[in-house]
Amino acid sequence: MNPDATHSVTLSGYDMMTVRAGLKAYLRAFAEHRKLDGGDTHPDDEWQRLQRHVGELIWRLEDAGAESGTLVIHSDEAVEPRGEEQ
């Protein structure tokens, strides 16, 4: 699989909530892991890249799940994707 290729998938609202919750749990687990090992296995730059990447995914899922014409209030974990107009 080409990691830079884009893919389409159809998700229900429930599916998107589940994926968002899983991504947020992943960030919490990763942060706890880093805390326990003092960041030895995952340095700050790797953690920051992961937070940005996962945060952008969360942002896009939050946008995709919003009703047309509504104001989206993004979660704390969400990060606005670089170079994308909102």
Short mmCIF file of N, CA and C in Angstrom, two decimals:
data_model
loop_
_atom_site.label_atom_id
_atom_site.label_comp_id
_atom_site.label_asym_id
_atom_site.label_seq_id
_atom_site.Cartn_x
_atom_site.Cartn_y
_atom_site.Cartn_z
N MET A 1 0.84 -1.18 0.00
CA MET A 1 0.00 0.00 0.00
C MET A 1 0.88 1.24 0.00
N ASN A 2 0.52 2.19 -0.82
CA ASN A 2 1.19 3.48 -0.85
C ASN A 2 0.65 4.32 0.32
N PRO A 3 1.48 4.66 1.32
CA PRO A 3 0.98 5.40 2.48
C PRO A 3 0.52 6.82 2.15
N ASP A 4 0.89 7.33 0.98
CA ASP A 4 0.48 8.68 0.59
C ASP A 4 -0.77 8.69 -0.28
N ALA A 5 -1.23 7.52 -0.70
CA ALA A 5 -2.43 7.44 -1.54
C ALA A 5 -3.66 7.76 -0.69
N THR A 6 -4.67 8.36 -1.30
CA THR A 6 -5.91 8.64 -0.59
C THR A 6 -6.90 7.50 -0.85
N HIS A 7 -7.79 7.31 0.10
CA HIS A 7 -8.77 6.23 0.01
C HIS A 7 -10.13 6.77 0.42
N SER A 8 -11.17 6.16 -0.08
CA SER A 8 -12.53 6.54 0.30
C SER A 8 -13.13 5.41 1.12
N VAL A 9 -13.91 5.79 2.10
CA VAL A 9 -14.59 4.81 2.94
C VAL A 9 -15.91 5.43 3.40
N THR A 10 -16.91 4.61 3.56
CA THR A 10 -18.19 5.09 4.04
C THR A 10 -18.34 4.67 5.50
N LEU A 11 -18.59 5.63 6.36
CA LEU A 11 -18.75 5.38 7.79
C LEU A 11 -20.06 5.99 8.28
N SER A 12 -20.71 5.30 9.17
CA SER A 12 -21.88 5.88 9.82
C SER A 12 -21.41 6.89 10.87
N GLY A 13 -22.33 7.68 11.37
CA GLY A 13 -21.99 8.60 12.45
C GLY A 13 -21.45 7.87 13.66
N TYR A 14 -22.04 6.72 13.96
CA TYR A 14 -21.57 5.91 15.08
C TYR A 14 -20.15 5.42 14.82
N ASP A 15 -19.87 5.00 13.59
CA ASP A 15 -18.52 4.56 13.23
C ASP A 15 -17.52 5.69 13.45
N MET A 16 -17.86 6.90 13.01
CA MET A 16 -16.93 8.03 13.15
C MET A 16 -16.69 8.36 14.62
N MET A 17 -17.74 8.29 15.45
CA MET A 17 -17.55 8.54 16.88
C MET A 17 -16.62 7.49 17.49
N THR A 18 -16.78 6.24 17.05
CA THR A 18 -15.94 5.16 17.57
C THR A 18 -14.48 5.35 17.15
N VAL A 19 -14.26 5.71 15.90
CA VAL A 19 -12.89 5.94 15.41
C VAL A 19 -12.26 7.12 16.14
N ARG A 20 -13.01 8.21 16.31
CA ARG A 20 -12.47 9.37 17.04
C ARG A 20 -12.10 8.98 18.47
N ALA A 21 -12.98 8.24 19.14
CA ALA A 21 -12.71 7.81 20.51
C ALA A 21 -11.46 6.93 20.55
N GLY A 22 -11.31 6.05 19.56
CA GLY A 22 -10.13 5.20 19.51
C GLY A 22 -8.85 5.99 19.30
N LEU A 23 -8.90 7.01 18.45
CA LEU A 23 -7.72 7.85 18.22
C LEU A 23 -7.35 8.63 19.47
N LYS A 24 -8.35 9.13 20.17
CA LYS A 24 -8.08 9.86 21.42
C LYS A 24 -7.49 8.93 22.48
N ALA A 25 -8.01 7.71 22.57
CA ALA A 25 -7.48 6.72 23.51
C ALA A 25 -6.03 6.37 23.15
N TYR A 26 -5.76 6.28 21.85
CA TYR A 26 -4.40 6.00 21.40
C TYR A 26 -3.44 7.10 21.85
N LEU A 27 -3.85 8.35 21.70
CA LEU A 27 -3.00 9.46 22.16
C LEU A 27 -2.76 9.39 23.67
N ARG A 28 -3.81 9.09 24.43
CA ARG A 28 -3.66 8.99 25.89
C ARG A 28 -2.72 7.84 26.26
N ALA A 29 -2.88 6.69 25.61
CA ALA A 29 -2.03 5.53 25.90
C ALA A 29 -0.57 5.81 25.53
N PHE A 30 -0.36 6.46 24.40
CA PHE A 30 0.99 6.79 23.97
C PHE A 30 1.63 7.76 24.96
N ALA A 31 0.87 8.76 25.39
CA ALA A 31 1.39 9.73 26.36
C ALA A 31 1.75 9.04 27.68
N GLU A 32 0.92 8.12 28.13
CA GLU A 32 1.19 7.39 29.37
C GLU A 32 2.45 6.53 29.21
N HIS A 33 2.58 5.89 28.07
CA HIS A 33 3.78 5.08 27.80
C HIS A 33 5.04 5.95 27.86
N ARG A 34 4.98 7.11 27.24
CA ARG A 34 6.14 8.02 27.27
C ARG A 34 6.44 8.47 28.68
N LYS A 35 5.39 8.72 29.45
CA LYS A 35 5.57 9.16 30.83
C LYS A 35 6.27 8.07 31.66
N LEU A 36 5.86 6.84 31.45
CA LEU A 36 6.43 5.72 32.21
C LEU A 36 7.90 5.47 31.88
N ASP A 37 8.27 5.66 30.63
CA ASP A 37 9.67 5.39 30.28
C ASP A 37 10.49 6.68 30.13
N GLY A 38 9.93 7.78 30.55
CA GLY A 38 10.66 9.04 30.52
C GLY A 38 10.98 9.54 29.12
N GLY A 39 10.24 9.06 28.13
CA GLY A 39 10.47 9.49 26.76
C GLY A 39 11.66 8.82 26.10
N ASP A 40 12.23 7.78 26.76
CA ASP A 40 13.42 7.12 26.22
C ASP A 40 13.17 6.44 24.88
N THR A 41 12.03 5.78 24.72
CA THR A 41 11.78 5.04 23.48
C THR A 41 11.13 5.89 22.40
N HIS A 42 10.52 7.00 22.79
CA HIS A 42 9.85 7.88 21.82
C HIS A 42 10.19 9.32 22.18
N PRO A 43 11.19 9.90 21.51
CA PRO A 43 11.61 11.27 21.82
C PRO A 43 10.52 12.30 21.50
N ASP A 44 10.73 13.50 22.00
CA ASP A 44 9.74 14.57 21.85
C ASP A 44 9.33 14.81 20.40
N ASP A 45 10.28 14.80 19.47
CA ASP A 45 9.94 15.09 18.08
C ASP A 45 9.01 14.01 17.50
N GLU A 46 9.22 12.77 17.87
CA GLU A 46 8.32 11.71 17.41
C GLU A 46 6.92 11.89 18.00
N TRP A 47 6.86 12.22 19.30
CA TRP A 47 5.59 12.46 19.98
C TRP A 47 4.84 13.62 19.34
N GLN A 48 5.55 14.69 19.02
CA GLN A 48 4.91 15.85 18.40
C GLN A 48 4.38 15.52 17.01
N ARG A 49 5.14 14.75 16.23
CA ARG A 49 4.66 14.33 14.90
C ARG A 49 3.41 13.46 15.02
N LEU A 50 3.42 12.55 15.99
CA LEU A 50 2.26 11.68 16.20
C LEU A 50 1.04 12.49 16.63
N GLN A 51 1.22 13.42 17.57
CA GLN A 51 0.10 14.27 18.01
C GLN A 51 -0.48 15.04 16.84
N ARG A 52 0.38 15.58 15.99
CA ARG A 52 -0.10 16.35 14.84
C ARG A 52 -0.85 15.45 13.87
N HIS A 53 -0.27 14.32 13.52
CA HIS A 53 -0.89 13.43 12.55
C HIS A 53 -2.25 12.92 13.04
N VAL A 54 -2.29 12.42 14.26
CA VAL A 54 -3.55 11.90 14.81
C VAL A 54 -4.53 13.05 15.03
N GLY A 55 -4.03 14.20 15.47
CA GLY A 55 -4.89 15.36 15.67
C GLY A 55 -5.55 15.83 14.39
N GLU A 56 -4.81 15.77 13.28
CA GLU A 56 -5.39 16.13 11.98
C GLU A 56 -6.47 15.13 11.57
N LEU A 57 -6.24 13.85 11.83
CA LEU A 57 -7.27 12.85 11.54
C LEU A 57 -8.54 13.13 12.34
N ILE A 58 -8.37 13.43 13.61
CA ILE A 58 -9.52 13.73 14.47
C ILE A 58 -10.26 14.95 13.93
N TRP A 59 -9.54 15.99 13.55
CA TRP A 59 -10.14 17.21 13.00
C TRP A 59 -11.01 16.89 11.79
N ARG A 60 -10.42 16.10 10.87
CA ARG A 60 -11.16 15.77 9.64
C ARG A 60 -12.40 14.93 9.94
N LEU A 61 -12.30 14.03 10.90
CA LEU A 61 -13.47 13.23 11.28
C LEU A 61 -14.54 14.11 11.92
N GLU A 62 -14.12 15.06 12.75
CA GLU A 62 -15.09 15.97 13.36
C GLU A 62 -15.79 16.82 12.30
N ASP A 63 -15.03 17.30 11.33
CA ASP A 63 -15.63 18.07 10.23
C ASP A 63 -16.59 17.20 9.41
N ALA A 64 -16.16 16.00 9.10
CA ALA A 64 -16.97 15.11 8.26
C ALA A 64 -18.29 14.73 8.94
N GLY A 65 -18.29 14.66 10.26
CA GLY A 65 -19.50 14.25 10.98
C GLY A 65 -20.47 15.36 11.28
N ALA A 66 -20.09 16.59 10.97
CA ALA A 66 -20.94 17.74 11.29
C ALA A 66 -22.05 17.90 10.25
N GLU A 67 -23.20 18.31 10.70
CA GLU A 67 -24.30 18.62 9.80
C GLU A 67 -23.92 19.84 8.96
N SER A 68 -24.36 19.86 7.73
CA SER A 68 -24.08 20.98 6.83
C SER A 68 -24.57 22.29 7.44
N GLY A 69 -23.72 23.30 7.38
CA GLY A 69 -24.10 24.63 7.86
C GLY A 69 -23.94 24.84 9.35
N THR A 70 -23.45 23.83 10.08
CA THR A 70 -23.27 24.00 11.52
C THR A 70 -21.84 24.41 11.84
N LEU A 71 -21.67 25.03 12.98
CA LEU A 71 -20.35 25.43 13.46
C LEU A 71 -19.74 24.24 14.19
N VAL A 72 -18.54 23.85 13.80
CA VAL A 72 -17.86 22.72 14.44
C VAL A 72 -16.97 23.26 15.55
N ILE A 73 -17.19 22.77 16.76
CA ILE A 73 -16.30 23.06 17.88
C ILE A 73 -15.40 21.84 18.02
N HIS A 74 -14.13 22.01 17.67
CA HIS A 74 -13.23 20.86 17.66
C HIS A 74 -12.76 20.51 19.07
N SER A 75 -12.49 19.23 19.26
CA SER A 75 -12.00 18.74 20.54
C SER A 75 -10.58 19.24 20.79
N ASP A 76 -10.14 19.12 22.03
CA ASP A 76 -8.80 19.56 22.40
C ASP A 76 -7.71 18.80 21.63
N GLU A 77 -7.97 17.55 21.29
CA GLU A 77 -6.98 16.73 20.60
C GLU A 77 -6.89 17.05 19.11
N ALA A 78 -7.93 17.66 18.56
CA ALA A 78 -7.97 17.95 17.13
C ALA A 78 -6.96 19.03 16.77
N VAL A 79 -6.31 18.85 15.62
CA VAL A 79 -5.33 19.81 15.11
C VAL A 79 -5.74 20.16 13.68
N GLU A 80 -5.84 21.45 13.40
CA GLU A 80 -6.23 21.86 12.05
C GLU A 80 -5.18 21.37 11.04
N PRO A 81 -5.63 20.67 10.00
CA PRO A 81 -4.69 20.17 9.01
C PRO A 81 -3.94 21.30 8.32
N ARG A 82 -2.69 21.07 8.06
CA ARG A 82 -1.85 22.06 7.37
C ARG A 82 -2.25 22.16 5.92
N GLY A 83 -2.31 23.38 5.42
CA GLY A 83 -2.52 23.60 4.00
C GLY A 83 -3.90 23.26 3.49
N GLU A 84 -4.88 23.13 4.37
CA GLU A 84 -6.25 22.83 3.92
C GLU A 84 -7.14 24.00 4.30
N GLU A 85 -7.97 24.41 3.36
CA GLU A 85 -8.95 25.46 3.67
C GLU A 85 -10.11 24.82 4.41
N GLN A 86 -10.58 25.52 5.40
CA GLN A 86 -11.69 25.00 6.20
C GLN A 86 -12.96 25.73 5.90
#
